[in-house]
Short mmCIF file of C-alpha atoms (C1' of nucleotides) in Angstrom, two decimals:
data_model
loop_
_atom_site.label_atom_id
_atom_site.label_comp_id
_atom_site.label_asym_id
_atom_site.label_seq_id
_atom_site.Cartn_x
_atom_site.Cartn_y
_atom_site.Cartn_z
CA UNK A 472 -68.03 77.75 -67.42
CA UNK A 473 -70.98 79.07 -70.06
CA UNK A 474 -73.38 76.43 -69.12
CA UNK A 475 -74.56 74.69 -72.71
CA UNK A 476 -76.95 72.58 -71.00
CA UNK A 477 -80.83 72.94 -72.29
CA UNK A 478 -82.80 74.08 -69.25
CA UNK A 479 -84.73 70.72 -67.26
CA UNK A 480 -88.46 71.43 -67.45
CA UNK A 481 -90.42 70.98 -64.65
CA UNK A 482 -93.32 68.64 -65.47
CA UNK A 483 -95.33 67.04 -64.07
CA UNK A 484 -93.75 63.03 -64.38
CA UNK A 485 -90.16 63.95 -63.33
CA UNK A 486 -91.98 65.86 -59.92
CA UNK A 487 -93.33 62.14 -59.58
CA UNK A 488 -90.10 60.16 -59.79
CA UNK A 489 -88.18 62.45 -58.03
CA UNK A 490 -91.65 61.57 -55.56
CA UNK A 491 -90.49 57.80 -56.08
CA UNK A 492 -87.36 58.04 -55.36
CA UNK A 493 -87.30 59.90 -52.61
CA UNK A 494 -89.94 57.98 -50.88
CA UNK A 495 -87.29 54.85 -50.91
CA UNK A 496 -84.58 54.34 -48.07
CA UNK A 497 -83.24 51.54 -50.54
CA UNK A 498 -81.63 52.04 -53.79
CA UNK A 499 -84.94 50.96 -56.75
CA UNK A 500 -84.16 50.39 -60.33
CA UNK A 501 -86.20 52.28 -63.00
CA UNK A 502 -88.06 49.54 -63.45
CA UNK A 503 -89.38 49.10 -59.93
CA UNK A 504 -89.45 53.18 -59.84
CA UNK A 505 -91.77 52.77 -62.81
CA UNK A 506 -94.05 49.60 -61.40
CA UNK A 507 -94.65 51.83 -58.07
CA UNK A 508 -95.97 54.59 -60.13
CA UNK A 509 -97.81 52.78 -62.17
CA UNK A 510 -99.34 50.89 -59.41
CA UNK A 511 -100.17 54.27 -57.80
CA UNK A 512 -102.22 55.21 -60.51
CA UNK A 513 -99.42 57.24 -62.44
CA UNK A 514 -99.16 57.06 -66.47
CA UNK A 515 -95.55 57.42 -66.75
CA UNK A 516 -93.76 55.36 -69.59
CA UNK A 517 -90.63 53.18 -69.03
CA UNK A 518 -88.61 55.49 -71.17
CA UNK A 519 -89.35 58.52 -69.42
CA UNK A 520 -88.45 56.75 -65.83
CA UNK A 521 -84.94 55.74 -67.40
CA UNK A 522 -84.82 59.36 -69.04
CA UNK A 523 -85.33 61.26 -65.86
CA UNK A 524 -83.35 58.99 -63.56
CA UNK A 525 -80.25 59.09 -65.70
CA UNK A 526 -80.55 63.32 -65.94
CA UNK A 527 -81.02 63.20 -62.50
CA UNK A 528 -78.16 61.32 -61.79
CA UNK A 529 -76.00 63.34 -64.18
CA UNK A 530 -77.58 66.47 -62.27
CA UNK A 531 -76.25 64.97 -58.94
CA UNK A 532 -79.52 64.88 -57.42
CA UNK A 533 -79.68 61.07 -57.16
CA UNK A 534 -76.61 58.28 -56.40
CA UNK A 535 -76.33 55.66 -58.66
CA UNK A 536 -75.14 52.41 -57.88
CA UNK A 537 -74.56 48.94 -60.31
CA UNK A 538 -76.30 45.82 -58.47
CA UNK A 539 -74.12 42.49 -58.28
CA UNK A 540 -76.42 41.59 -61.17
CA UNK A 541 -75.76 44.28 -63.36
CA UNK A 542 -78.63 46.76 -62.95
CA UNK A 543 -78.18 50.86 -62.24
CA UNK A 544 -80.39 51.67 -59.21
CA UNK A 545 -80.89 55.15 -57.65
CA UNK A 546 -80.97 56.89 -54.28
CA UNK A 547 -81.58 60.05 -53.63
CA UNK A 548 -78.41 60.58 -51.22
CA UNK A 549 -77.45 62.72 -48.53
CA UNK A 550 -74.91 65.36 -50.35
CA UNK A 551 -70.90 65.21 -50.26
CA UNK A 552 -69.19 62.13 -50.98
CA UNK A 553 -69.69 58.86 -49.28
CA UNK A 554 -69.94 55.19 -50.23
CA UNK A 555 -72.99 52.55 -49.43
CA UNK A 556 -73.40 49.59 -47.78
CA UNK A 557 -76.07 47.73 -49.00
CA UNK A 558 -78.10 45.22 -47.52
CA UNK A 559 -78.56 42.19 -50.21
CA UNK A 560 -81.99 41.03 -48.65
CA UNK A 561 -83.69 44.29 -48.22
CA UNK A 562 -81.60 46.97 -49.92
CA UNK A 563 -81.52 48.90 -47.08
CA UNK A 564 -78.96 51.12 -47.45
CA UNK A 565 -76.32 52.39 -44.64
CA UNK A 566 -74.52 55.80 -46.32
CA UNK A 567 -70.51 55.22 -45.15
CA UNK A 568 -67.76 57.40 -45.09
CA UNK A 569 -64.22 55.94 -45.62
CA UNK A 570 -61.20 58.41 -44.43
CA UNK A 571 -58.29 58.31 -46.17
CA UNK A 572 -59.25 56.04 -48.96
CA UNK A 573 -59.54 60.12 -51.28
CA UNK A 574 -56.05 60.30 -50.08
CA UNK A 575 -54.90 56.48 -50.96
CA UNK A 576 -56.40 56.69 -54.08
CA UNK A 577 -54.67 60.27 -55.39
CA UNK A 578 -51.29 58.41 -53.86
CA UNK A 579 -51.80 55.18 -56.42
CA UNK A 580 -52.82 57.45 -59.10
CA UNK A 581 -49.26 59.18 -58.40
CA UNK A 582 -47.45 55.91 -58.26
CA UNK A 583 -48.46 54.57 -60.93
CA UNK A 584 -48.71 57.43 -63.53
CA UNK A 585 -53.05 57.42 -63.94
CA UNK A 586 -55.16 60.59 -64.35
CA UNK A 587 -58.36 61.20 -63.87
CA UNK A 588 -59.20 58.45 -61.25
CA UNK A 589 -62.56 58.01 -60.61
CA UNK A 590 -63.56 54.99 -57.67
CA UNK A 591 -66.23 52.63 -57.36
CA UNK A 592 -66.24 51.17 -54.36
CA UNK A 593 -70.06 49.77 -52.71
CA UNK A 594 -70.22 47.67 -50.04
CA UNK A 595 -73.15 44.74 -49.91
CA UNK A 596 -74.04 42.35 -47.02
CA UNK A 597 -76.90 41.01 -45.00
CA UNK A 598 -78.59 43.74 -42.67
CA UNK A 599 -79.62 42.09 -38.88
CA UNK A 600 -82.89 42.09 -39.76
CA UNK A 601 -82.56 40.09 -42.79
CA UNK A 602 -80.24 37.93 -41.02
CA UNK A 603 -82.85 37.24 -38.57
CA UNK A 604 -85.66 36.68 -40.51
CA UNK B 550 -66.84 19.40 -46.98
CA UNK B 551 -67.69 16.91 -49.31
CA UNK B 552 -67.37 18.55 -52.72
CA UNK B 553 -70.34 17.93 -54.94
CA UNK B 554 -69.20 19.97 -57.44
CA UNK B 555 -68.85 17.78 -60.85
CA UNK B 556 -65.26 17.24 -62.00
CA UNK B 557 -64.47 20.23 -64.99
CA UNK B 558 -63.47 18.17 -67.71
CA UNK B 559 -60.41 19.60 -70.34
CA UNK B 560 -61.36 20.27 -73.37
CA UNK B 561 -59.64 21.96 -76.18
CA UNK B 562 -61.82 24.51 -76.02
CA UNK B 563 -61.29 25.41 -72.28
CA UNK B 564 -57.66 25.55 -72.96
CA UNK B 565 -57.69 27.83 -75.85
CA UNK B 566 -60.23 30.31 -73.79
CA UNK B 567 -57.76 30.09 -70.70
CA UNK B 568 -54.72 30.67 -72.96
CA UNK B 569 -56.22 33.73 -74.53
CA UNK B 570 -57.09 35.33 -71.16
CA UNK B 571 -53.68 34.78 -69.69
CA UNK B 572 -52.07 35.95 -73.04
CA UNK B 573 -54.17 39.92 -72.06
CA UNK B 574 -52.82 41.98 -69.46
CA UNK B 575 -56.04 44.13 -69.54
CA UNK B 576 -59.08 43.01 -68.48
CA UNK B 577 -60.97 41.64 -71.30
CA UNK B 578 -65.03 40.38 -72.12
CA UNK B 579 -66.38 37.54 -72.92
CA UNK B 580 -67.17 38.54 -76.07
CA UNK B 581 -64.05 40.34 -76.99
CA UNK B 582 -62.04 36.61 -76.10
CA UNK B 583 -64.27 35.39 -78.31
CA UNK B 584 -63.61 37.15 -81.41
CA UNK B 585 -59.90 37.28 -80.74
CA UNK B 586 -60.21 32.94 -80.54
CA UNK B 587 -62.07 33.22 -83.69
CA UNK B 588 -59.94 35.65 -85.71
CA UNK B 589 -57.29 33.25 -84.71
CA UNK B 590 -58.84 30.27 -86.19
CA UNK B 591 -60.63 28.96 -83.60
CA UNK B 592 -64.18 27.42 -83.60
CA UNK B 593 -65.39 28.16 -80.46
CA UNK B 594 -69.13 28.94 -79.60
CA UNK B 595 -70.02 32.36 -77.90
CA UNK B 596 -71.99 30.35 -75.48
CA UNK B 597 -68.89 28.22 -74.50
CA UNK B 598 -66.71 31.53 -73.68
CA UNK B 599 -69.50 33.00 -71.36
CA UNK B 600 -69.62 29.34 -70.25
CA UNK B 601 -65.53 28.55 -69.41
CA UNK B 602 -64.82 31.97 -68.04
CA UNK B 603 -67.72 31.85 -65.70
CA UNK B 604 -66.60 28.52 -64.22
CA UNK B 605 -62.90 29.83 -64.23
CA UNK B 606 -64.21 32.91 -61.89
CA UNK B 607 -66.32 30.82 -59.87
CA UNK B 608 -62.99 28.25 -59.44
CA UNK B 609 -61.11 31.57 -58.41
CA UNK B 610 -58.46 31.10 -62.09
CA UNK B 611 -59.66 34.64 -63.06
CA UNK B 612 -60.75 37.53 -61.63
CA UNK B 613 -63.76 39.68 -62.55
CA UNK B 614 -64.82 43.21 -62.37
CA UNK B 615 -67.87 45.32 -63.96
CA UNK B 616 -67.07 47.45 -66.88
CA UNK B 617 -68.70 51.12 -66.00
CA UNK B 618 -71.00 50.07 -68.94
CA UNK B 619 -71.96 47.41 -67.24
CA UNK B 620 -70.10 44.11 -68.98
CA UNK B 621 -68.47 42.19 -67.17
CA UNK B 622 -64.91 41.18 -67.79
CA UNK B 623 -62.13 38.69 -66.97
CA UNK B 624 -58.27 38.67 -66.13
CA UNK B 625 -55.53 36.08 -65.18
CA UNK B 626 -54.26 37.69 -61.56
CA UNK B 627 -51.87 37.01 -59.53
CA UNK B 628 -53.66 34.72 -56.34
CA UNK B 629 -54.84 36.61 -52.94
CA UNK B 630 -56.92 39.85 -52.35
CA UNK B 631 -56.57 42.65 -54.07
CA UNK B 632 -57.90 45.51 -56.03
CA UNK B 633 -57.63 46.81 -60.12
CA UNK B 634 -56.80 50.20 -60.93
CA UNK B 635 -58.50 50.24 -64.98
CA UNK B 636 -57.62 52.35 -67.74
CA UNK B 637 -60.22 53.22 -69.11
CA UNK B 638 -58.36 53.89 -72.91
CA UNK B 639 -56.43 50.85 -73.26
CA UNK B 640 -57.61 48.36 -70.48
CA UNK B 641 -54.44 48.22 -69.16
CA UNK B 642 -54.43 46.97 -65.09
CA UNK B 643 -52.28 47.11 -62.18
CA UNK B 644 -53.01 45.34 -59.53
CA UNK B 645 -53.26 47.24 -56.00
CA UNK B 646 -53.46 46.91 -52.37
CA UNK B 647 -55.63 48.66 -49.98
CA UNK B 648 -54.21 47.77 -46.45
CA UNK B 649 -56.39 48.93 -43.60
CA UNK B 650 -59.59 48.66 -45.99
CA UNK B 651 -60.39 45.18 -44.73
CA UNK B 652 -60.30 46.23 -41.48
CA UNK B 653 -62.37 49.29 -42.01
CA UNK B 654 -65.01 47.02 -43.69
CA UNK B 655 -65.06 44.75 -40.73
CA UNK B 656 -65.51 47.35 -38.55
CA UNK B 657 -68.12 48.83 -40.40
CA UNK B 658 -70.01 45.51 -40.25
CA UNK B 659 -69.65 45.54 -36.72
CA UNK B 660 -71.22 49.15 -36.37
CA UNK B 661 -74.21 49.02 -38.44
CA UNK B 662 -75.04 45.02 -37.80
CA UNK B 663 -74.54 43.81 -41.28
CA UNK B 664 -73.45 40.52 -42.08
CA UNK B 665 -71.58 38.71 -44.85
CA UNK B 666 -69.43 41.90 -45.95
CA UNK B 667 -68.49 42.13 -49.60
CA UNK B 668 -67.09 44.90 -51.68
CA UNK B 669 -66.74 45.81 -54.88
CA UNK B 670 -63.92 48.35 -55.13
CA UNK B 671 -62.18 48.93 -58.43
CA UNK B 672 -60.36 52.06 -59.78
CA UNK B 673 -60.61 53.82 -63.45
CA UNK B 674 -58.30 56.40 -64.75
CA UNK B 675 -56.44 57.07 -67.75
CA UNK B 676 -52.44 56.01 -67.88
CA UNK B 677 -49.93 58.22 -69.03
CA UNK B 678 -49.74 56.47 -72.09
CA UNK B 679 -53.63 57.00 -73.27
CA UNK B 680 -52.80 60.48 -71.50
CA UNK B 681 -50.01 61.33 -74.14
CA UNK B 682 -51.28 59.60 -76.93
"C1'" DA C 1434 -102.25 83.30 -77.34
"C1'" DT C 1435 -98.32 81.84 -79.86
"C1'" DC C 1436 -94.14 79.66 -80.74
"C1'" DT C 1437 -90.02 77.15 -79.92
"C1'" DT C 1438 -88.16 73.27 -78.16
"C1'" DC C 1439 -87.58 69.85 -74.87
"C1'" DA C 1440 -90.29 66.04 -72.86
"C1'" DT C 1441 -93.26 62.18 -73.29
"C1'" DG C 1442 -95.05 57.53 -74.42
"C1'" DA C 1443 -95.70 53.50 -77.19
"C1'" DC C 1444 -93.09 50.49 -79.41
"C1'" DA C 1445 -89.24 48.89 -82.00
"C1'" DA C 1446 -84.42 48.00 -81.79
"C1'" DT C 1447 -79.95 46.82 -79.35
"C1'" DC C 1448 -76.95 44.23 -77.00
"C1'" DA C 1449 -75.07 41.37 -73.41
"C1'" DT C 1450 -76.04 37.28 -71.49
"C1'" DT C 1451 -78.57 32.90 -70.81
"C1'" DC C 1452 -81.26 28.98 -72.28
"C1'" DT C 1453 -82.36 24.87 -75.20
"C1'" DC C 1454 -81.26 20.80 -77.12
"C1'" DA C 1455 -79.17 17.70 -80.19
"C1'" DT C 1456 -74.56 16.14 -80.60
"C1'" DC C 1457 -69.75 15.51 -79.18
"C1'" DG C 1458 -65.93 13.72 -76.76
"C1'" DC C 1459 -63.53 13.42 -71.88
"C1'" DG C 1460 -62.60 10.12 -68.27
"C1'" DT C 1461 -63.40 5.73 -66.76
"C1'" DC C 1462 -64.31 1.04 -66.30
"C1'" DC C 1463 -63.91 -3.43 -68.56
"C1'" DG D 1213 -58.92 -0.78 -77.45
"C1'" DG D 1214 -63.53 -0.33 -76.97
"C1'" DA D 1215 -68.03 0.94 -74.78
"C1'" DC D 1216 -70.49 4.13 -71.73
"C1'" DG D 1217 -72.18 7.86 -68.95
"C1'" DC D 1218 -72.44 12.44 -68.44
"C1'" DG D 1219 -70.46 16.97 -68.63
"C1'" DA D 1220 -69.23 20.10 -72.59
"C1'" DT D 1221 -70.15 22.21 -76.90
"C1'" DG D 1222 -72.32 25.07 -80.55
"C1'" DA D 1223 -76.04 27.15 -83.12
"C1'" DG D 1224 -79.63 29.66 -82.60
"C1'" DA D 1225 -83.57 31.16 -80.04
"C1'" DA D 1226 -84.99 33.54 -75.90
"C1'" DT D 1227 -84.58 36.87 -72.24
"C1'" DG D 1228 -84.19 41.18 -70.11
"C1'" DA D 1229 -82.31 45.68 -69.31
"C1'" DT D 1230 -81.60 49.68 -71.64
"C1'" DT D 1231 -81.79 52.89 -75.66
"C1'" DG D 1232 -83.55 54.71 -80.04
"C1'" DT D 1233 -87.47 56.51 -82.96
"C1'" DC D 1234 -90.92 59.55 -83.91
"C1'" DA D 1235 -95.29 61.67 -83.69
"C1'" DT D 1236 -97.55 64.28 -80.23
"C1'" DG D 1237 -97.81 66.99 -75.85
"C1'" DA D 1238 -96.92 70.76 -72.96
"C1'" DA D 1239 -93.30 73.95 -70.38
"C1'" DG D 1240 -91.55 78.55 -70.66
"C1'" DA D 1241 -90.52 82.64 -73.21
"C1'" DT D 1242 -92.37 86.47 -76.07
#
DNA sequence: ATCTTCATGACAATCATTCTCATCGCGTCC
DNA sequence: GGACGCGATGAGAATGATTGTCATGAAGAT
């Protein structure tokens, strides 16, 4: 496993939206990633929010997850595997584990002859806060 | 429950786009119906695809899941709940069950307070065929 | 300090999807 | 068998998220 991978540099912009993200309990888009930096001041460009987000995401270092209305948003997660439930008012976001869904899944891949199964499975709903409000 | 909804009128056009997505086993774009009406001789408007297959999901004739690049496509499947497992070479779809998964998500709802429960759970691998090939 | 190379930022380019609006043609009522 | 009202259509423009381009900047190694 000879690691082709360029090294990351450290600079200073990805040290402020790893900042970003971090500082969110809900999942933010690069877009709103780049609006709070920019409203705090930073000079970041667009490009260099989605650039960073998406390494970061291939690094593992963030969780990724596709809105009902298309859009990638990040989280910096807890490590190990686990699913979200998302909260559609707030984005407040619960981390969930589901037992024995790893092991239903590797039986249907069996079954029915598929390799390589990947799952996307994200939960969304209204938080009791939102639901009050 | 007084429906408000306007009646869907047939059209010519709403049959050809239903006929085409019934005629796929895989799951299959907007876009990609499209071209396949027009290559067949048809003189259907982009806009009017999007249009009828949106209305179709909404009515429940079709189901829907999000490409992992984000489009969304459409497929004729067979009525009640259930889940896709994807290939991700040739589109091809079985349809699965997850038992115990809706009661997992209801009790998850119940533990963390959230509301409205929906999930998004679809599977991608590769069959054996796109595995051989 | 220098040099190599990846990173950045402004902006253009893509691409899926939606909107606009003039026109068409179902479904219905006479 | 018309005439009518209104949803449906189609062409193209508009939108909006994401990606590409390219000249310049600045990490990290020497």
């Amino acid at each position: 496993m000879t690691s082709t991978e360029p090294v990351q540099r450290r600079t200073r912009q990805r040290a402020e939206i790893r900042d970003a993200v971090e500082a969110s309990q809900a999942f933010a888009t690069s877009q709103e990633i780049h609006d709070r930096l920019r409203h705090s001041g930073s000079t970041v460009g667009l490009a260099t929010v989605y650039r960073a987000l998406q390494a970061m995401a291939a690094g593992g270092e963030v969780d990724t997850i596709r809105t009902p209305d298309g859009q990638v948003a990040y989280r910096t997660c807890t490590p190990g595997h686990h699913h979200h439930l998302v909260c559609r008012g707030c984005g407040k976001t619960v981390e969930i584990d589901l037992p024995g869904l790893e092991s239903q899944t590797r039986a249907i891949a069996r079954e029915y002859g598929f390799a390589e199964i990947d799952h996307e499975v994200e939960f969304f709903g209204t938080c009791a806060d939102c639901t009050a409000g």
